[in-house]
CSV table of N, CA and C in Angstrom, one decimal:
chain,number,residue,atom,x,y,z
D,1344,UNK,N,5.9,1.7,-11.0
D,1344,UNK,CA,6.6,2.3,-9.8
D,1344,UNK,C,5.5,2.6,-8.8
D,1345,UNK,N,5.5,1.7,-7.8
D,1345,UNK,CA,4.3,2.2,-7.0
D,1345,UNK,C,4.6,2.7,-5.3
D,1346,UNK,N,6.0,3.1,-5.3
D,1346,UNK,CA,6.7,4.7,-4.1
D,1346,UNK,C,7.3,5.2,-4.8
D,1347,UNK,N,6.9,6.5,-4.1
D,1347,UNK,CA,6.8,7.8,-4.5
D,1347,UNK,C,8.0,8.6,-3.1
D,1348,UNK,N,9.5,9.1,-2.9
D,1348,UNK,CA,9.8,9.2,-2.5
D,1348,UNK,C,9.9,10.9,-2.3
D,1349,UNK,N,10.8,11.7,-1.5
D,1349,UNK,CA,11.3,12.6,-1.9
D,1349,UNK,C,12.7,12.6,-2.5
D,1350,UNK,N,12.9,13.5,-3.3
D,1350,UNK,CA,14.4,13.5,-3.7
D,1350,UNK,C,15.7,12.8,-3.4
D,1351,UNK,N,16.0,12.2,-3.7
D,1351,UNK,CA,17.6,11.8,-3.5
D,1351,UNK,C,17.4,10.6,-1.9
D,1352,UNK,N,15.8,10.5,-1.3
D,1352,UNK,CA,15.4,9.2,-0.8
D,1352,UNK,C,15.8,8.3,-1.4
D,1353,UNK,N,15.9,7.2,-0.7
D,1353,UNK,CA,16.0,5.5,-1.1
D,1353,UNK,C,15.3,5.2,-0.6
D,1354,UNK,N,14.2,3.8,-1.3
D,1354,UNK,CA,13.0,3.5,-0.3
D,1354,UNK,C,13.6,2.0,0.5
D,1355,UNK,N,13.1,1.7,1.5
D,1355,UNK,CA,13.7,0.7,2.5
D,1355,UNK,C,12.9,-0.5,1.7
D,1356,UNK,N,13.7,-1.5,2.4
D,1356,UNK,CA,13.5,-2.9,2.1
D,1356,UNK,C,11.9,-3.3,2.2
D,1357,UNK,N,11.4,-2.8,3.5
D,1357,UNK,CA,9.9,-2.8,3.8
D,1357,UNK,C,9.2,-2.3,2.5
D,1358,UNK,N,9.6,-1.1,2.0
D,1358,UNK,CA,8.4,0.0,1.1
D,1358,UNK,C,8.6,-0.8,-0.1
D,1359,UNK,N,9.8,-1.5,-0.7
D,1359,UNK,CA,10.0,-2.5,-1.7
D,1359,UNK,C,9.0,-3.4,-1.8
D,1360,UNK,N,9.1,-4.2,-0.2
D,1360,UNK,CA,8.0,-5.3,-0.3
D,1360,UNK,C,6.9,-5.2,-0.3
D,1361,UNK,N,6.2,-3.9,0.4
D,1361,UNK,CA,4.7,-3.2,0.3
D,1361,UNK,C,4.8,-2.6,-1.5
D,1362,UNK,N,5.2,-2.2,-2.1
D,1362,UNK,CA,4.9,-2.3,-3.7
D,1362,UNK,C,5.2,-2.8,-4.2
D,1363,UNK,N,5.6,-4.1,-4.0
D,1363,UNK,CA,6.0,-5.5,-5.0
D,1363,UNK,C,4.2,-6.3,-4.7
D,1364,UNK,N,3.9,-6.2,-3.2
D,1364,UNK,CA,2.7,-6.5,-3.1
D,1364,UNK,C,1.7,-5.9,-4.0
D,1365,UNK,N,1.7,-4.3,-3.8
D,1365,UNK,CA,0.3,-3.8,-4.1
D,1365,UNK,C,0.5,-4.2,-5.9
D,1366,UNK,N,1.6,-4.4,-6.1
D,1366,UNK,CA,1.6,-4.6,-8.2
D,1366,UNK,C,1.4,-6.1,-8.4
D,1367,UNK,N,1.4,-6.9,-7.4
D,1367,UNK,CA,1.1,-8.3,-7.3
D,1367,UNK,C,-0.4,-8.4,-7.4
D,1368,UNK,N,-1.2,-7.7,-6.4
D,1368,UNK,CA,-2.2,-7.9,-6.7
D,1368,UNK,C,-3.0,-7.0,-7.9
D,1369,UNK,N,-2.4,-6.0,-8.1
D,1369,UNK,CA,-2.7,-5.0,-9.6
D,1369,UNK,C,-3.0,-6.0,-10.8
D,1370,UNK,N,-2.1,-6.9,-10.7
D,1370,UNK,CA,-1.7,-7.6,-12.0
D,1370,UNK,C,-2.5,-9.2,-11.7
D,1371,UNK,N,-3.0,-9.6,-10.6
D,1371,UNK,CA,-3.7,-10.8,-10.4
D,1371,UNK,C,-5.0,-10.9,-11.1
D,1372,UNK,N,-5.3,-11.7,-11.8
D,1372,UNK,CA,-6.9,-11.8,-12.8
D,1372,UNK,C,-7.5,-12.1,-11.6
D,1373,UNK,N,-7.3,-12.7,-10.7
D,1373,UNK,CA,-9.0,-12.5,-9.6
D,1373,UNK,C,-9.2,-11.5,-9.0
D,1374,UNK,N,-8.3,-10.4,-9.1
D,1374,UNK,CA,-8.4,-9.2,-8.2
D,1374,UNK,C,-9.4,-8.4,-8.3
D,1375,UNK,N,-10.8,-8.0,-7.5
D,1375,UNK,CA,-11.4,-7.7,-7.9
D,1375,UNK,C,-11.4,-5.6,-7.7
D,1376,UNK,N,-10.2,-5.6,-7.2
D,1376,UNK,CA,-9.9,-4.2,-6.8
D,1376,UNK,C,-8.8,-3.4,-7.8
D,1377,UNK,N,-8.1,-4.3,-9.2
D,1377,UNK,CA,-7.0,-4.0,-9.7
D,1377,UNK,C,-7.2,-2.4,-10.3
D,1378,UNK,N,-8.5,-2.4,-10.7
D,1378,UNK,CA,-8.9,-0.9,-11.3
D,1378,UNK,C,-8.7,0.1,-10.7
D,1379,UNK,N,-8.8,0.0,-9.7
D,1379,UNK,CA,-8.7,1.3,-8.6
D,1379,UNK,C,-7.0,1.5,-7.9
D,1380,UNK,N,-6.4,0.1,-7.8
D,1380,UNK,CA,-5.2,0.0,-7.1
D,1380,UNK,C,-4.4,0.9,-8.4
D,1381,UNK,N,-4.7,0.8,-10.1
D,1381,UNK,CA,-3.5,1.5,-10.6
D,1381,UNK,C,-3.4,2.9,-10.3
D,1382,UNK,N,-4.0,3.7,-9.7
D,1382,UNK,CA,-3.6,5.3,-9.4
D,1382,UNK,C,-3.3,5.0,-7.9
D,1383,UNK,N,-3.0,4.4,-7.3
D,1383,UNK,CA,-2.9,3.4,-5.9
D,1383,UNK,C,-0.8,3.9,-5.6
D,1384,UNK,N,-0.1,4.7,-5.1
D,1384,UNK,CA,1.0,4.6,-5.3
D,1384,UNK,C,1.2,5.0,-3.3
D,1385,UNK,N,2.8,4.4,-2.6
D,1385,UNK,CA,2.6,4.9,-1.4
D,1385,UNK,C,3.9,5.7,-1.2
D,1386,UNK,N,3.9,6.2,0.0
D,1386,UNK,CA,5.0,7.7,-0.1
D,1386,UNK,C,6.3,6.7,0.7
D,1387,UNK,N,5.7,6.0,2.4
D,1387,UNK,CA,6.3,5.4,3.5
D,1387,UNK,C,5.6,4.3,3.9
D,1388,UNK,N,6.7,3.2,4.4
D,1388,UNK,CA,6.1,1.9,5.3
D,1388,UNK,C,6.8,2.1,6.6
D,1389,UNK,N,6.5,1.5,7.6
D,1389,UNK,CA,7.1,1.5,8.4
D,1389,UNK,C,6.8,0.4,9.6
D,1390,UNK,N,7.2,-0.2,9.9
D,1390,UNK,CA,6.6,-1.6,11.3
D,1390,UNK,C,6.7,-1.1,12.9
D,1391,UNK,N,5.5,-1.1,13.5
D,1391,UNK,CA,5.5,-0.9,14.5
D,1391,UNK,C,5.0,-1.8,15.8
D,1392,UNK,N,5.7,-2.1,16.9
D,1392,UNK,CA,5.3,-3.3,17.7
D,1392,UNK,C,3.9,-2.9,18.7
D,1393,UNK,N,2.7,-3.2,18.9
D,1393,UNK,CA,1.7,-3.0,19.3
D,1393,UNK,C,1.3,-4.4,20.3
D,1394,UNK,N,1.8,-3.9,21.3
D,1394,UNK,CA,1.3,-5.3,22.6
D,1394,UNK,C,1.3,-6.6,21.8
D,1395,UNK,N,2.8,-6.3,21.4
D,1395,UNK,CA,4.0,-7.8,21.3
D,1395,UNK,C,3.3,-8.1,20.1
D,1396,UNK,N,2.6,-7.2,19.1
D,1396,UNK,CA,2.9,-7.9,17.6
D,1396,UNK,C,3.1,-7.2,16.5
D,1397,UNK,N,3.1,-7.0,15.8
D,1397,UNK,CA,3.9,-5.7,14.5
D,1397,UNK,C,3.0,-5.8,13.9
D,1398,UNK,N,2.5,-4.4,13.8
D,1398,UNK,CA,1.8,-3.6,12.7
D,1398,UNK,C,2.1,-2.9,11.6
D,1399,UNK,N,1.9,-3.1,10.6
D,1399,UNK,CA,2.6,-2.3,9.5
D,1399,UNK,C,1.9,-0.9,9.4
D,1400,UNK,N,2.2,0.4,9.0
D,1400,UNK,CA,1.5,1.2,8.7
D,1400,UNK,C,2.3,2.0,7.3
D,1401,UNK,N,1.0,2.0,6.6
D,1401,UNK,CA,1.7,2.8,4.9
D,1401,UNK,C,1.2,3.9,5.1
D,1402,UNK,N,2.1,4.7,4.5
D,1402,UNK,CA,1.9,5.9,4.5
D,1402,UNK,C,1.3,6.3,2.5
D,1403,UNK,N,0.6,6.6,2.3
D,1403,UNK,CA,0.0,7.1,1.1
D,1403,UNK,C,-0.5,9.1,1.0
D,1404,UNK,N,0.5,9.2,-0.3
D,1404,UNK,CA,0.3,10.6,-0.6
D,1404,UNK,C,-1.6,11.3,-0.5
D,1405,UNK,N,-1.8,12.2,0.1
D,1405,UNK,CA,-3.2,12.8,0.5
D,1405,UNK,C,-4.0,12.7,-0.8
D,1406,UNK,N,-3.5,12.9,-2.5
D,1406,UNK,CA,-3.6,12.8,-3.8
D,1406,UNK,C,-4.5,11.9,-4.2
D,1407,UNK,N,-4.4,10.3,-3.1
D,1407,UNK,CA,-4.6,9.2,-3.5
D,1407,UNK,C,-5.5,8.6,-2.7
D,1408,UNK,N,-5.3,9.3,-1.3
D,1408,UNK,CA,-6.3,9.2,-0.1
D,1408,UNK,C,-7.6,8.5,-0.6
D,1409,UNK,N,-8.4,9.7,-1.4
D,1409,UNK,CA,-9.8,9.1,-1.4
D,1409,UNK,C,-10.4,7.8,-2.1
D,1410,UNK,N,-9.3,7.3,-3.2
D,1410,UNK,CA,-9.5,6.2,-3.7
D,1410,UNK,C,-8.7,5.1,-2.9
D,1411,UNK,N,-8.1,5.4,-1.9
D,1411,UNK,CA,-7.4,4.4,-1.2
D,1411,UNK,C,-8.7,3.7,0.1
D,1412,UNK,N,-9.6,5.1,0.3
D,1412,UNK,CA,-10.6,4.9,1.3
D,1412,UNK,C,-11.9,4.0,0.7
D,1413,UNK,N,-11.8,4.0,-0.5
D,1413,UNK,CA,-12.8,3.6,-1.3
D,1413,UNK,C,-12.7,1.9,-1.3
D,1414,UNK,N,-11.0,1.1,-1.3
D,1414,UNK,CA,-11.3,0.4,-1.4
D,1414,UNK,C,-10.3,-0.5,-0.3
D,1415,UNK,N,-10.2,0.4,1.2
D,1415,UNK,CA,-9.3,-0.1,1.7
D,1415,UNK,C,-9.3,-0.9,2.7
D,1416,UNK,N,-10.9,-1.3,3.1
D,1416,UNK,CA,-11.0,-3.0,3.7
D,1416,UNK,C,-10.7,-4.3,2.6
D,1417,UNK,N,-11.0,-4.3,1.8
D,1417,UNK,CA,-10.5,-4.7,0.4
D,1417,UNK,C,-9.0,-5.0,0.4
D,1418,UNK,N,-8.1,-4.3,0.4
D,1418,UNK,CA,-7.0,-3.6,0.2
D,1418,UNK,C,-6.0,-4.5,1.5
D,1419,UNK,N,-6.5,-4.2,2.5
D,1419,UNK,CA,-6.1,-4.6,4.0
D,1419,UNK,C,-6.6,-6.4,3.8
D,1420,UNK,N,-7.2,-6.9,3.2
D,1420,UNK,CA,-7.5,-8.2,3.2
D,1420,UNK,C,-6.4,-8.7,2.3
D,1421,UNK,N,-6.2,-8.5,1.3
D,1421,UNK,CA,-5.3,-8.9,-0.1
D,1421,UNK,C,-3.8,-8.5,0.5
D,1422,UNK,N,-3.5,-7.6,1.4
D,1422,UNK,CA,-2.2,-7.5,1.9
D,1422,UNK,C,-1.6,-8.5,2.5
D,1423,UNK,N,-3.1,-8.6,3.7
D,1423,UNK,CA,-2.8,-9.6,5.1
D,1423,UNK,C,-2.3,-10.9,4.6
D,1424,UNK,N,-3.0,-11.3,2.8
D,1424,UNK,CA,-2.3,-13.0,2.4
D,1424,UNK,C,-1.4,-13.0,2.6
């Protein structure tokens, strides 16, 4: 389970496909980041349009922050496939 919602939330279609991702790459044998992505969990996604192209932005609990900083050019490359 990698969102974390609050109570009686439903997570959207987007937050599905951002943690179907991040356990995609968890579970890939060339991934050289899988160690660090399993305490890796996110709260919110959300798509935003920035001078005509969409940006995603995840929201990740503050808990997880510093291992998310640790590997999150990494992280942002393995998404963008």
């Amino acid at each position: 389970k990698k969102i974390l919602k609050d109570k009686g939330a439903a997570p959207t279609e987007l937050e599905e496909e951002v943690a179907k991702a991040l356990f995609d790459i968890e579970v890939s044998p060339s991934s050289d980041i899988k160690g660090d992505l399993r305490d890796i969990y996110i709260s919110s996604a959300q798509e935003l349009e920035v001078k005509n192209r969409l940006a995603l932005v995840v929201h990740v609990p503050f808990r997880v922050w510093k291992t998310v900083r640790k590997i999150q050019g990494r992280l942002i490359r393995e998404l963008e496939k």
